[in-house]
Short mmCIF file of C-alpha atoms in Angstrom, two decimals:
data_model
loop_
_atom_site.label_atom_id
_atom_site.label_comp_id
_atom_site.label_asym_id
_atom_site.label_seq_id
_atom_site.Cartn_x
_atom_site.Cartn_y
_atom_site.Cartn_z
CA MET T 4 30.71 -82.77 -20.15
CA ILE T 5 31.57 -79.10 -20.33
CA ILE T 6 35.34 -79.71 -20.44
CA PRO T 7 35.58 -80.57 -24.20
CA TYR T 8 34.08 -77.17 -24.97
CA LEU T 9 37.01 -75.47 -23.24
CA GLY T 10 38.97 -76.03 -26.46
CA VAL T 11 36.26 -74.21 -28.43
CA LEU T 12 36.41 -71.32 -25.98
CA ILE T 13 40.21 -71.17 -26.26
CA ILE T 14 40.06 -71.13 -30.08
CA VAL T 15 37.36 -68.44 -30.13
CA GLY T 16 39.36 -66.37 -27.64
CA LEU T 17 42.58 -66.84 -29.60
CA VAL T 18 40.93 -65.89 -32.89
CA GLY T 19 39.38 -62.80 -31.32
CA PHE T 20 42.70 -61.85 -29.76
CA MET T 21 44.54 -62.29 -33.07
CA GLY T 22 41.95 -60.21 -34.89
CA VAL T 23 42.10 -57.34 -32.41
CA MET T 24 45.88 -57.52 -32.11
CA SER T 25 46.48 -57.40 -35.87
CA PHE T 26 44.42 -54.19 -36.05
CA PHE T 27 46.11 -52.78 -32.97
CA ALA T 28 49.64 -53.64 -34.13
CA SER T 29 49.10 -52.02 -37.52
CA PHE T 30 47.55 -49.02 -35.72
CA ILE T 31 50.76 -48.58 -33.71
CA MET T 32 53.29 -49.33 -36.41
CA ARG T 33 51.85 -47.60 -39.47
CA PRO T 34 53.22 -44.24 -40.63
CA ARG T 35 50.58 -41.57 -40.16
CA ASN T 36 50.43 -38.64 -42.58
CA PRO T 37 46.86 -38.34 -43.88
CA TYR T 38 45.61 -35.81 -46.40
CA ALA T 39 42.20 -35.34 -47.99
CA GLU T 40 43.01 -37.27 -51.16
CA LYS T 41 44.29 -40.25 -49.22
CA LEU T 42 41.20 -40.40 -46.98
CA THR T 43 38.65 -40.63 -49.81
CA PRO T 44 37.27 -44.14 -50.40
CA TRP T 45 38.94 -45.91 -53.30
CA GLU T 46 36.29 -46.81 -55.87
CA CYS T 47 38.15 -48.41 -58.75
CA GLY T 48 39.89 -45.13 -59.55
CA MET T 49 36.61 -43.21 -59.95
CA GLU T 50 35.68 -40.10 -57.99
CA PRO T 51 33.23 -41.12 -55.21
CA VAL T 52 29.71 -39.76 -55.80
CA GLY T 53 27.28 -39.05 -52.94
CA GLU T 54 27.00 -40.68 -49.55
CA ALA T 55 27.51 -44.39 -49.06
CA ASN T 56 24.95 -44.59 -46.24
CA ALA T 57 22.09 -43.07 -48.24
CA GLY T 58 20.71 -46.49 -49.19
CA HIS T 59 21.73 -46.65 -52.84
CA PHE T 60 22.01 -50.42 -52.64
CA ARG T 61 19.72 -52.87 -54.34
CA VAL T 62 16.87 -54.57 -52.47
CA HIS T 63 18.21 -57.74 -54.04
CA TYR T 64 20.80 -58.06 -51.26
CA PHE T 65 17.90 -58.40 -48.87
CA ILE T 66 16.19 -61.17 -50.84
CA ILE T 67 19.46 -63.10 -50.98
CA ALA T 68 19.78 -62.78 -47.19
CA ILE T 69 16.19 -64.02 -46.67
CA LEU T 70 16.82 -67.00 -48.97
CA PHE T 71 20.00 -67.69 -47.00
CA ILE T 72 18.10 -67.72 -43.67
CA VAL T 73 15.44 -70.10 -45.00
CA PHE T 74 17.96 -72.61 -46.33
CA ASP T 75 20.16 -72.13 -43.25
CA VAL T 76 17.28 -73.24 -41.03
CA GLU T 77 16.71 -76.15 -43.39
CA THR T 78 20.31 -77.37 -43.05
CA LEU T 79 20.06 -76.90 -39.29
CA PHE T 80 17.43 -79.63 -39.12
CA LEU T 81 19.88 -81.98 -40.82
CA PHE T 82 22.19 -82.04 -37.76
CA PRO T 83 19.96 -83.97 -35.31
CA TRP T 84 18.74 -86.03 -38.25
CA ALA T 85 22.28 -87.06 -39.19
CA THR T 86 23.08 -88.25 -35.66
CA LEU T 87 20.07 -90.60 -35.80
CA LEU T 88 20.85 -92.23 -39.14
CA THR T 89 22.97 -94.95 -37.51
CA ASP T 90 19.87 -96.18 -35.68
CA LYS T 91 18.76 -99.20 -37.78
CA GLY T 92 15.14 -99.25 -36.65
CA LEU T 93 14.52 -95.57 -37.20
CA SER T 94 16.73 -94.64 -40.13
CA GLY T 95 14.37 -95.69 -42.95
CA PHE T 96 11.46 -93.77 -41.51
CA ILE T 97 13.33 -90.56 -40.77
CA PHE T 98 15.08 -90.73 -44.13
CA ILE T 99 11.72 -90.56 -45.95
CA GLU T 100 10.60 -87.88 -43.50
CA MET T 101 13.58 -85.73 -44.37
CA ILE T 102 13.07 -86.34 -48.10
CA VAL T 103 9.54 -84.91 -47.71
CA PHE T 104 10.93 -81.94 -45.75
CA VAL T 105 13.59 -81.16 -48.35
CA ALA T 106 11.11 -81.70 -51.22
CA ILE T 107 8.71 -79.10 -49.79
CA LEU T 108 11.56 -76.60 -49.53
CA ALA T 109 12.74 -77.55 -53.00
CA ILE T 110 9.41 -76.24 -54.30
CA GLY T 111 10.37 -72.89 -52.80
CA PHE T 112 13.82 -73.13 -54.33
CA ILE T 113 12.38 -73.83 -57.78
CA TYR T 114 9.93 -70.95 -57.30
CA ALA T 115 12.78 -68.60 -56.44
CA TRP T 116 14.75 -69.81 -59.44
CA VAL T 117 11.83 -69.49 -61.88
CA LYS T 118 10.91 -66.02 -60.59
CA GLY T 119 14.48 -64.94 -61.20
CA ALA T 120 15.26 -64.11 -57.56
CA LEU T 121 18.66 -65.75 -57.92
CA GLU T 122 19.60 -63.76 -61.03
CA TRP T 123 21.84 -60.79 -60.45
CA VAL T 124 20.95 -58.43 -63.26
CA MET B 3 34.57 -72.66 -11.74
CA GLU B 4 31.51 -72.96 -13.94
CA GLN B 5 29.89 -70.11 -12.00
CA LEU B 6 32.91 -67.93 -12.80
CA PHE B 7 32.57 -68.63 -16.54
CA PHE B 8 28.84 -67.97 -16.35
CA TYR B 9 29.46 -64.58 -14.75
CA ILE B 10 32.10 -63.70 -17.36
CA PHE B 11 29.76 -64.55 -20.26
CA ALA B 12 26.72 -62.95 -18.63
CA PHE B 13 28.63 -59.75 -17.88
CA ALA B 14 29.95 -59.56 -21.45
CA ALA B 15 26.46 -60.26 -22.82
CA VAL B 16 24.87 -57.48 -20.76
CA ILE B 17 27.62 -54.97 -21.59
CA SER B 18 27.44 -55.67 -25.32
CA ALA B 19 23.63 -55.61 -25.24
CA ILE B 20 23.77 -52.15 -23.65
CA LEU B 21 26.25 -51.10 -26.34
CA VAL B 22 23.86 -52.36 -29.07
CA ILE B 23 21.26 -49.79 -28.07
CA SER B 24 23.64 -46.99 -27.12
CA VAL B 25 26.11 -46.71 -30.01
CA ARG B 26 25.07 -44.27 -32.73
CA ASN B 27 26.21 -46.15 -35.83
CA PRO B 28 23.76 -48.94 -36.76
CA VAL B 29 26.56 -51.04 -38.23
CA HIS B 30 28.42 -50.93 -34.90
CA SER B 31 25.29 -51.97 -33.02
CA ALA B 32 24.89 -54.90 -35.43
CA PHE B 33 28.43 -56.02 -34.58
CA PHE B 34 27.79 -55.68 -30.84
CA LEU B 35 24.67 -57.79 -31.37
CA ILE B 36 26.95 -60.50 -32.80
CA VAL B 37 29.05 -60.31 -29.61
CA THR B 38 25.88 -60.66 -27.51
CA PHE B 39 24.73 -63.69 -29.50
CA MET B 40 28.12 -65.34 -29.06
CA GLN B 41 27.95 -64.86 -25.29
CA VAL B 42 24.44 -66.31 -25.23
CA ALA B 43 25.73 -69.31 -27.20
CA ALA B 44 28.44 -69.81 -24.57
CA ILE B 45 25.79 -69.66 -21.82
CA PHE B 46 23.77 -72.30 -23.69
CA ILE B 47 26.80 -74.59 -23.54
CA LEU B 48 27.05 -73.97 -19.79
CA LEU B 49 23.36 -74.93 -19.57
CA ARG B 50 24.21 -78.32 -21.15
CA SER B 51 22.54 -77.66 -24.49
CA PRO B 52 25.28 -77.62 -27.14
CA PHE B 53 22.73 -78.05 -29.93
CA LEU B 54 21.04 -74.78 -29.03
CA ALA B 55 24.46 -73.12 -28.89
CA ALA B 56 25.16 -74.39 -32.42
CA VAL B 57 21.74 -73.10 -33.53
CA GLN B 58 22.52 -69.74 -31.97
CA VAL B 59 25.81 -69.40 -33.86
CA PHE B 60 24.50 -70.98 -37.06
CA VAL B 61 21.23 -69.09 -37.47
CA TYR B 62 21.60 -65.90 -35.44
CA VAL B 63 25.27 -65.04 -35.86
CA GLY B 64 25.37 -66.50 -39.36
CA ALA B 65 22.13 -65.74 -41.15
CA VAL B 66 20.13 -63.22 -39.12
CA MET B 67 23.08 -60.87 -38.72
CA VAL B 68 23.70 -60.97 -42.48
CA LEU B 69 20.05 -60.00 -42.91
CA PHE B 70 20.45 -57.15 -40.38
CA LEU B 71 23.59 -55.85 -42.05
CA PHE B 72 21.95 -55.97 -45.49
CA ALA B 73 18.90 -54.18 -44.04
CA VAL B 74 21.21 -51.46 -42.69
CA LEU B 75 22.85 -51.31 -46.11
CA VAL B 76 19.56 -50.94 -48.00
CA LEU B 77 17.97 -48.44 -45.60
CA ASP B 78 18.52 -44.78 -46.19
CA MET B 79 20.22 -43.51 -43.07
CA GLY B 80 21.83 -40.17 -43.46
CA LYS B 81 23.72 -38.29 -40.77
CA GLU B 82 20.39 -37.37 -39.13
CA THR B 83 19.40 -40.82 -37.95
CA MET B 84 22.77 -41.34 -36.31
CA LYS B 85 22.15 -38.30 -34.08
CA GLU B 86 18.65 -39.36 -33.09
CA HIS B 87 18.02 -39.39 -29.36
CA LEU B 88 15.40 -40.81 -27.10
CA HIS B 89 13.01 -37.89 -26.95
CA GLY B 90 10.44 -37.95 -24.15
CA GLN B 91 10.49 -41.62 -23.36
CA SER B 92 13.78 -41.95 -21.44
CA ILE B 93 12.24 -41.47 -17.98
CA PRO B 94 9.28 -43.87 -18.40
CA ALA B 95 11.60 -46.34 -20.13
CA GLY B 96 14.04 -46.17 -17.22
CA VAL B 97 11.23 -46.68 -14.69
CA MET B 98 9.92 -49.66 -16.65
CA ALA B 99 13.42 -51.15 -16.87
CA VAL B 100 13.93 -50.82 -13.10
CA ILE B 101 10.50 -52.38 -12.41
CA LEU B 102 11.25 -55.26 -14.78
CA PHE B 103 14.68 -55.78 -13.18
CA LEU B 104 13.20 -55.87 -9.67
CA LEU B 105 10.50 -58.28 -10.84
CA MET B 106 13.11 -60.59 -12.36
CA CYS B 107 15.22 -60.38 -9.17
CA TYR B 108 12.16 -61.27 -7.09
CA MET B 109 11.34 -64.25 -9.29
CA VAL B 110 14.90 -65.55 -9.33
CA VAL B 111 15.26 -65.20 -5.54
CA LYS B 112 11.88 -66.85 -4.95
CA GLY B 113 12.90 -69.67 -7.26
CA ARG B 114 10.14 -69.13 -9.80
CA ILE B 115 12.55 -69.14 -12.73
CA VAL B 116 14.27 -72.49 -12.73
CA ALA B 117 15.48 -74.69 -15.56
CA ASN B 118 15.73 -78.32 -14.59
CA PRO B 119 16.65 -80.94 -17.17
CA GLY B 120 13.42 -82.84 -16.49
CA SER B 121 13.57 -86.59 -16.92
CA TYR B 122 16.90 -86.41 -18.76
CA GLY B 123 20.04 -87.14 -16.79
CA GLU B 124 23.61 -86.08 -17.43
CA ALA B 125 24.12 -89.11 -19.73
CA ALA B 126 21.30 -88.00 -22.04
CA LEU B 127 22.60 -84.46 -22.05
CA VAL B 128 25.94 -85.58 -23.44
CA ASN B 129 24.08 -86.84 -26.53
CA ASN B 130 21.96 -83.71 -26.54
CA THR B 131 21.63 -83.51 -30.33
CA GLU B 132 20.63 -87.15 -30.62
CA VAL B 133 17.98 -86.80 -27.90
CA ILE B 134 16.53 -83.76 -29.65
CA GLY B 135 16.54 -85.61 -32.97
CA ARG B 136 14.83 -88.66 -31.50
CA GLU B 137 12.01 -86.51 -30.11
CA LEU B 138 11.77 -84.27 -33.16
CA TYR B 139 11.59 -86.97 -35.82
CA THR B 140 9.25 -89.37 -34.03
CA ARG B 141 6.94 -87.66 -31.56
CA PHE B 142 6.98 -84.20 -33.16
CA ILE B 143 6.99 -85.31 -36.80
CA TYR B 144 3.86 -83.33 -37.67
CA PRO B 145 5.15 -79.96 -36.34
CA PHE B 146 8.46 -80.71 -38.05
CA GLU B 147 6.82 -81.06 -41.45
CA ILE B 148 4.75 -77.94 -40.74
CA VAL B 149 8.04 -76.09 -40.24
CA SER B 150 8.97 -76.81 -43.85
CA LEU B 151 5.63 -75.39 -45.01
CA ILE B 152 6.13 -72.25 -42.89
CA LEU B 153 9.62 -71.79 -44.35
CA LEU B 154 8.14 -72.24 -47.82
CA VAL B 155 5.49 -69.57 -47.13
CA ALA B 156 8.18 -67.18 -45.83
CA LEU B 157 10.31 -67.77 -48.91
CA VAL B 158 7.48 -67.36 -51.43
CA GLY B 159 6.13 -64.32 -49.59
CA ALA B 160 9.49 -62.54 -49.53
CA ILE B 161 10.15 -63.23 -53.20
CA ALA B 162 6.62 -62.19 -54.22
CA LEU B 163 6.93 -58.88 -52.33
CA VAL B 164 10.32 -57.95 -53.74
CA MET B 165 9.61 -59.10 -57.29
CA GLN B 166 6.36 -57.11 -57.30
CA SER B 167 8.15 -53.86 -56.41
CA LYS B 168 10.78 -54.68 -59.01
CA GLY B 169 8.11 -55.08 -61.69
CA LYS B 170 6.68 -51.65 -60.81
CA GLU B 171 10.11 -50.07 -61.18
CA GLN B 172 10.44 -51.53 -64.65
CA GLY B 173 6.88 -50.41 -65.47
CA LYS B 174 7.87 -46.77 -64.91
#
């Protein structure tokens, strides 16, 4: 039962290896002659102002992340639900059940939309 | 063979978990936390629960880590916070950690911490997701619908809090 997951492990390992190796290879092969101007962050040709880690970012990023978690958990419940839909005796009942579930969360979605939480002003 | 894989994943999980709390840069610790979650997902697969492994990757690595990274982004952390040390609490914390470790060792050796698959055999565990679904959408239908209400409350609460502070900013 575990054996089919060996492929997943191999792919994850290969992807990780490729990611690390591409950084490492460019680290070895790149020419290295830094100076102060080259090391400043490139901000669309503007001079960088202040520190990047001083928290000058909008709280809005946070609300988008929270919305993402809520709807991520919602989609998660669709996985076991989808495997059961082939069951003739149960499918009608659980279909309505899921409609109720999604409808309750849709209220939240509409609330977020109306309150303007999805607008990026 | 399976034992070997378990030890590999467990070792990597413990090492990356130690790195989460010991590296100075909060962004680096967030990335080590992703590594830890991935190892835990692999251990879930070894424990014959692929659905939980998918949940782990889907919710924790996907959504919760995005939330953590955005929280790090929004927080004001100058150079000071990166240099912060454990002040007086390192010795009591170490003692507590050793006590907890010995307690866990004792319980594992005595066989108090066991996870048996209960009435489900290997055949049921292959269709792990389907078994979970069958239980969740028939016997536990009421808690399942409550989950949607709890998610709704979380969503509305978060939006109300942020939008309120936003309104104040505009009021100034």
